[in-house]
Amino acid sequence: KYFAAMGHVVWIVLVSFIIAVTVGVLIMCLDGTISVEWNTESQNSRENHREEVNKNSILSVHPGSYRSCKDEAVNVSGMYNIRGEDESSSFVAYCEQEKFNGGWMVIQHRFVGTLDFDRHWKDYRNGFGAVNGEHWLGLEQVYQFTKQQDCELLVELKDFDGTYKYARYDLFRIGSETEQYKLKTLGEHSGTAGDSLIYNKGMKFSTSDRDNDEKYNGNCAVECDAGWWFNDCGLTYLNGLYRNVDGPDQNNIAWYDYNNDWRALSYSRMLIRPLD
């Protein structure tokens, strides 16, 4: 009887062990299945997101190509292909279709300070940044565009208090690279920001590695940490350092006639538009 009872107990323990192991294996398998399924779903989600981002990047440039932003028929602000004289000189630009009756092409934009504007000549020539964000379109693109047609210039500015002002010039044209992208034509001024750019009229473009300014001793691009059409350095340099520090020696984004002082600006945007 004793051995029979012990055999019964051993049998119960053995069966319990087998059940426990089986359940454990099932749980591990189930957990593995769930884990694989979750990982697969997570991976699919990431891939779908990546696909969506790529899709949006492709679709972010509107279809077609245009001679200027004024020719864009639907009048929706965004990125467009702008035709040059030939295929090789075509480029993508941001078209502003709401401000001042639209048709404007953005050639410079700053608003958060994430993009470094202390660049060499080739960067200013070719352009840098993202055209739907902070950027410099490129001197060569601006030259090619303004040599084909008479253009006007709009400069939009804000200080760190959020006050908005603007300056408009009824003519704007720059020279070729051979001419050092000289600010050849600057027309009559109008607007609320004052005329600080007049002192740069006729000036060649300067960068830290190409000194074309009128300063007797020194390079304004080095002193101001920016490329610009410097005179003897002048009263404006919209490509200066992005920071909220006032003063003539702070090298910040400046437009002196904004308020007849050297207050730092938090926002600048330069736009051009054909007159015809």
C-alpha positions as a printed NumPy array, in Angstrom:
array([[  0.   ,   0.   ,   0.   ],
       [  2.849,   2.341,   0.908],
       [  4.574,   1.823,  -2.436],
       [  1.281,   2.137,  -4.278],
       [  0.621,   5.464,  -2.559],
       [  4.133,   6.704,  -3.327],
       [  3.732,   5.688,  -6.947],
       [  0.492,   7.638,  -7.097],
       [  2.211,  10.734,  -5.68 ],
       [  5.111,  10.43 ,  -8.129],
       [  2.639,  10.11 , -10.97 ],
       [  0.792,  13.255,  -9.859],
       [  4.085,  15.192,  -9.561],
       [  5.21 ,  13.984, -12.985],
       [  1.916,  14.937, -14.618],
       [  2.018,  18.357, -12.903],
       [  5.568,  18.91 , -14.163],
       [  4.617,  17.973, -17.71 ],
       [  1.605,  20.321, -17.575],
       [  3.76 ,  23.147, -16.172],
       [  6.419,  22.705, -18.855],
       [  3.793,  22.549, -21.591],
       [  2.084,  25.71 , -20.347],
       [  5.453,  27.446, -20.078],
       [  6.371,  26.522, -23.619],
       [  2.978,  27.694, -24.872],
       [  3.373,  31.001, -23.039],
       [  6.862,  31.464, -24.487],
       [  5.614,  30.661, -27.955],
       [  2.626,  32.931, -27.529],
       [  4.849,  35.665, -26.148],
       [  7.251,  35.163, -29.029],
       [  4.383,  35.363, -31.491],
       [  3.1  ,  38.542, -29.915],
       [  6.602,  39.978, -29.81 ],
       [  7.243,  39.164, -33.45 ],
       [  3.852,  40.494, -34.444],
       [  4.418,  43.692, -32.433],
       [  7.894,  44.152, -33.854],
       [  6.6  ,  43.516, -37.352],
       [  3.806,  46.007, -36.822],
       [  6.246,  48.522, -35.366],
       [  8.62 ,  48.025, -38.283],
       [  5.772,  48.36 , -40.772],
       [  4.685,  51.538, -39.008],
       [  8.189,  52.97 , -39.262],
       [  8.44 ,  52.004, -42.92 ],
       [  5.042,  53.521, -43.662],
       [  6.091,  56.708, -41.886],
       [  9.347,  56.806, -43.844],
       [  7.411,  56.216, -47.058],
       [  5.013,  59.021, -46.15 ],
       [  7.897,  61.397, -45.434],
       [  9.534,  60.562, -48.76 ],
       [  6.209,  60.9  , -50.527],
       [  5.639,  64.302, -48.944],
       [  9.162,  65.374, -49.878],
       [  8.518,  64.469, -53.485],
       [  5.113,  66.127, -53.504],
       [  6.332,  69.224, -51.669],
       [  7.615,  70.725, -54.925],
       [  4.596,  71.637, -57.029],
       [  4.455,  70.094, -60.514],
       [  5.361,  72.069, -63.613],
       [  7.935,  74.792, -64.135],
       [  7.463,  78.538, -64.316],
       [  9.324,  81.585, -65.534],
       [  8.543,  83.266, -62.21 ],
       [  6.245,  82.959, -59.206],
       [  3.868,  85.395, -60.921],
       [  3.227,  82.797, -63.631],
       [  2.043,  80.177, -61.133],
       [ -1.689,  79.999, -61.866],
       [ -3.182,  78.543, -58.658],
       [ -1.571,  81.203, -56.44 ],
       [ -0.666,  78.834, -53.618],
       [  2.467,  79.526, -51.578],
       [  5.026,  76.732, -51.723],
       [  8.017,  75.336, -53.584],
       [  8.1  ,  75.571, -57.365],
       [ 10.49 ,  74.852, -60.204],
       [ 11.663,  78.139, -61.704],
       [ 12.936,  78.02 , -65.276],
       [ 16.245,  79.6  , -66.144],
       [ 17.512,  80.429, -69.608],
       [ 18.237,  76.737, -70.07 ],
       [ 17.604,  73.47 , -68.22 ],
       [ 20.902,  73.64 , -66.34 ],
       [ 20.029,  77.009, -64.798],
       [ 16.585,  75.975, -63.512],
       [ 16.129,  75.797, -59.734],
       [ 13.583,  75.272, -56.946],
       [ 12.398,  78.332, -55.018],
       [  9.712,  79.205, -52.504],
       [  6.896,  81.334, -53.915],
       [  4.998,  83.668, -51.573],
       [  1.495,  84.171, -52.962],
       [ -0.25 ,  86.011, -50.116],
       [  1.843,  89.027, -49.117],
       [  1.56 ,  92.198, -51.218],
       [ -0.548,  90.535, -53.934],
       [  1.736,  87.509, -54.278],
       [  4.087,  86.49 , -57.067],
       [  7.197,  86.855, -54.869],
       [ 10.221,  84.552, -54.941],
       [ 12.031,  84.196, -51.602],
       [ 15.799,  84.676, -51.864],
       [ 16.627,  84.841, -48.151],
       [ 14.745,  83.732, -45.035],
       [ 15.66 ,  83.646, -41.35 ],
       [ 13.359,  83.086, -38.411],
       [ 14.799,  80.616, -35.847],
       [ 18.576,  80.772, -36.17 ],
       [ 19.177,  77.073, -36.835],
       [ 21.116,  77.714, -40.056],
       [ 24.659,  79.11 , -40.017],
       [ 25.043,  82.066, -42.411],
       [ 28.772,  82.553, -41.796],
       [ 29.684,  80.838, -45.08 ],
       [ 32.289,  80.985, -47.818],
       [ 31.881,  82.372, -51.324],
       [ 30.845,  79.135, -53.045],
       [ 27.989,  78.598, -50.558],
       [ 26.623,  82.087, -51.135],
       [ 27.029,  81.604, -54.869],
       [ 25.232,  78.251, -54.994],
       [ 22.802,  78.7  , -52.105],
       [ 22.293,  76.789, -48.852],
       [ 19.546,  75.694, -46.473],
       [ 16.051,  74.407, -47.315],
       [ 13.928,  76.642, -49.541],
       [ 10.824,  75.933, -47.43 ],
       [ 12.733,  76.968, -44.291],
       [ 15.75 ,  79.084, -43.43 ],
       [ 17.884,  79.518, -46.514],
       [ 19.879,  81.626, -48.944],
       [ 18.685,  80.933, -52.482],
       [ 22.033,  81.594, -54.168],
       [ 23.633,  84.606, -55.835],
       [ 23.921,  82.846, -59.176],
       [ 20.197,  82.059, -59.219],
       [ 19.349,  85.644, -58.289],
       [ 21.691,  86.971, -60.973],
       [ 20.221,  84.722, -63.666],
       [ 16.708,  85.716, -62.623],
       [ 17.235,  89.482, -62.418],
       [ 19.215,  89.723, -65.65 ],
       [ 16.229,  88.369, -67.617],
       [ 13.688,  90.897, -66.333],
       [ 13.283,  94.022, -64.227],
       [ 12.483,  93.06 , -60.64 ],
       [ 11.425,  94.714, -57.413],
       [ 12.633,  93.783, -53.929],
       [ 10.654,  93.291, -50.717],
       [ 12.405,  93.034, -47.339],
       [ 10.335,  91.84 , -44.369],
       [ 11.609,  92.288, -40.816],
       [ 10.55 ,  91.605, -37.221],
       [ 12.243,  92.388, -33.933],
       [ 12.191,  90.125, -30.876],
       [  9.055,  91.906, -29.633],
       [  7.246,  90.7  , -32.753],
       [  6.887,  94.123, -34.407],
       [  6.668,  93.771, -38.188],
       [  8.082,  96.276, -40.689],
       [  8.979,  96.133, -44.353],
       [ 10.965,  97.921, -47.039],
       [ 10.263,  97.828, -50.782],
       [ 12.483,  98.852, -53.681],
       [ 10.919,  99.303, -57.096],
       [ 14.041,  98.024, -58.894],
       [ 16.596,  95.385, -57.938],
       [ 19.356,  93.719, -59.934],
       [ 22.728,  92.151, -59.181],
       [ 25.705,  91.54 , -61.469],
       [ 27.397,  88.31 , -62.518],
       [ 30.058,  86.402, -60.607],
       [ 32.677,  88.144, -62.767],
       [ 31.275,  91.388, -61.351],
       [ 31.374,  89.851, -57.85 ],
       [ 27.555,  89.824, -57.765],
       [ 27.548,  93.587, -57.347],
       [ 24.304,  95.222, -56.194],
       [ 23.967,  97.053, -59.493],
       [ 20.45 ,  98.433, -59.283],
       [ 18.414,  99.511, -56.265],
       [ 15.34 , 101.601, -56.982],
       [ 13.121, 103.942, -54.99 ],
       [ 12.344, 102.944, -51.418],
       [  8.953, 102.72 , -49.725],
       [  7.66 , 101.039, -46.579],
       [  7.852, 101.202, -42.792],
       [ 11.359,  99.872, -42.096],
       [ 13.441, 102.778, -43.406],
       [ 16.064, 102.68 , -46.153],
       [ 19.169, 101.005, -44.714],
       [ 20.076,  99.216, -47.947],
       [ 20.812, 102.445, -49.854],
       [ 24.337, 102.481, -48.366],
       [ 25.025,  99.107, -49.996],
       [ 23.995, 100.161, -53.495],
       [ 26.818,  99.563, -55.976],
       [ 28.716,  97.318, -53.566],
       [ 30.208,  93.952, -54.483],
       [ 29.333,  90.897, -52.429],
       [ 31.837,  89.9  , -49.745],
       [ 32.379,  86.733, -47.749],
       [ 34.985,  85.737, -45.182],
       [ 37.132,  84.231, -47.95 ],
       [ 36.568,  86.998, -50.527],
       [ 36.955,  90.599, -49.372],
       [ 35.25 ,  93.01 , -51.788],
       [ 34.092,  95.699, -49.367],
       [ 35.132,  99.359, -49.049],
       [ 36.57 ,  99.028, -45.563],
       [ 40.131, 100.363, -45.53 ],
       [ 41.519,  97.917, -43.013],
       [ 39.703,  94.638, -42.469],
       [ 36.971,  92.456, -43.916],
       [ 33.393,  93.299, -42.97 ],
       [ 32.275,  89.719, -43.679],
       [ 34.731,  88.482, -41.047],
       [ 33.795,  91.212, -38.578],
       [ 30.054,  90.681, -39.069],
       [ 30.161,  86.873, -39.419],
       [ 28.15 ,  87.084, -42.632],
       [ 28.263,  87.409, -46.384],
       [ 26.695,  90.635, -47.719],
       [ 26.987,  93.629, -50.051],
       [ 29.147,  95.486, -47.553],
       [ 30.236,  99.092, -47.938],
       [ 32.313, 100.203, -44.985],
       [ 30.363,  97.783, -43.456],
       [ 27.066,  99.685, -43.724],
       [ 23.809,  99.942, -41.817],
       [ 22.383,  96.53 , -42.59 ],
       [ 23.519,  92.927, -42.736],
       [ 20.617,  90.517, -42.672],
       [ 22.907,  87.493, -42.662],
       [ 24.506,  88.371, -39.31 ],
       [ 24.405,  86.25 , -36.169],
       [ 20.967,  85.185, -34.975],
       [ 20.776,  86.372, -31.366],
       [ 18.844,  88.769, -29.2  ],
       [ 21.696,  91.132, -28.32 ],
       [ 21.54 ,  94.788, -29.325],
       [ 24.479,  96.966, -30.332],
       [ 26.61 ,  97.962, -33.352],
       [ 29.354,  95.502, -32.44 ],
       [ 27.15 ,  92.472, -31.792],
       [ 27.07 ,  91.273, -35.427],
       [ 23.398,  90.374, -35.115],
       [ 20.8  ,  90.582, -37.894],
       [ 20.6  ,  94.337, -38.348],
       [ 18.689,  97.019, -40.262],
       [ 19.598, 100.298, -38.587],
       [ 16.693, 102.341, -39.948],
       [ 14.221,  99.802, -38.585],
       [ 14.145, 101.929, -35.425],
       [ 17.251, 104.137, -35.759],
       [ 19.23 , 101.81 , -33.527],
       [ 21.141,  98.532, -33.658],
       [ 18.442,  96.364, -32.147],
       [ 18.61 ,  92.668, -32.98 ],
       [ 16.044,  91.298, -35.404],
       [ 14.383,  87.909, -35.057],
       [ 13.084,  87.612, -38.61 ],
       [ 14.18 ,  88.625, -42.071],
       [ 12.922,  87.652, -45.483],
       [ 14.017,  88.993, -48.858],
       [ 11.758,  88.458, -51.861],
       [ 11.9  ,  89.542, -55.499],
       [  9.201,  89.803, -58.153],
       [  9.228,  90.675, -61.862],
       [  7.719,  94.05 , -62.701],
       [  6.064,  92.934, -65.937]])
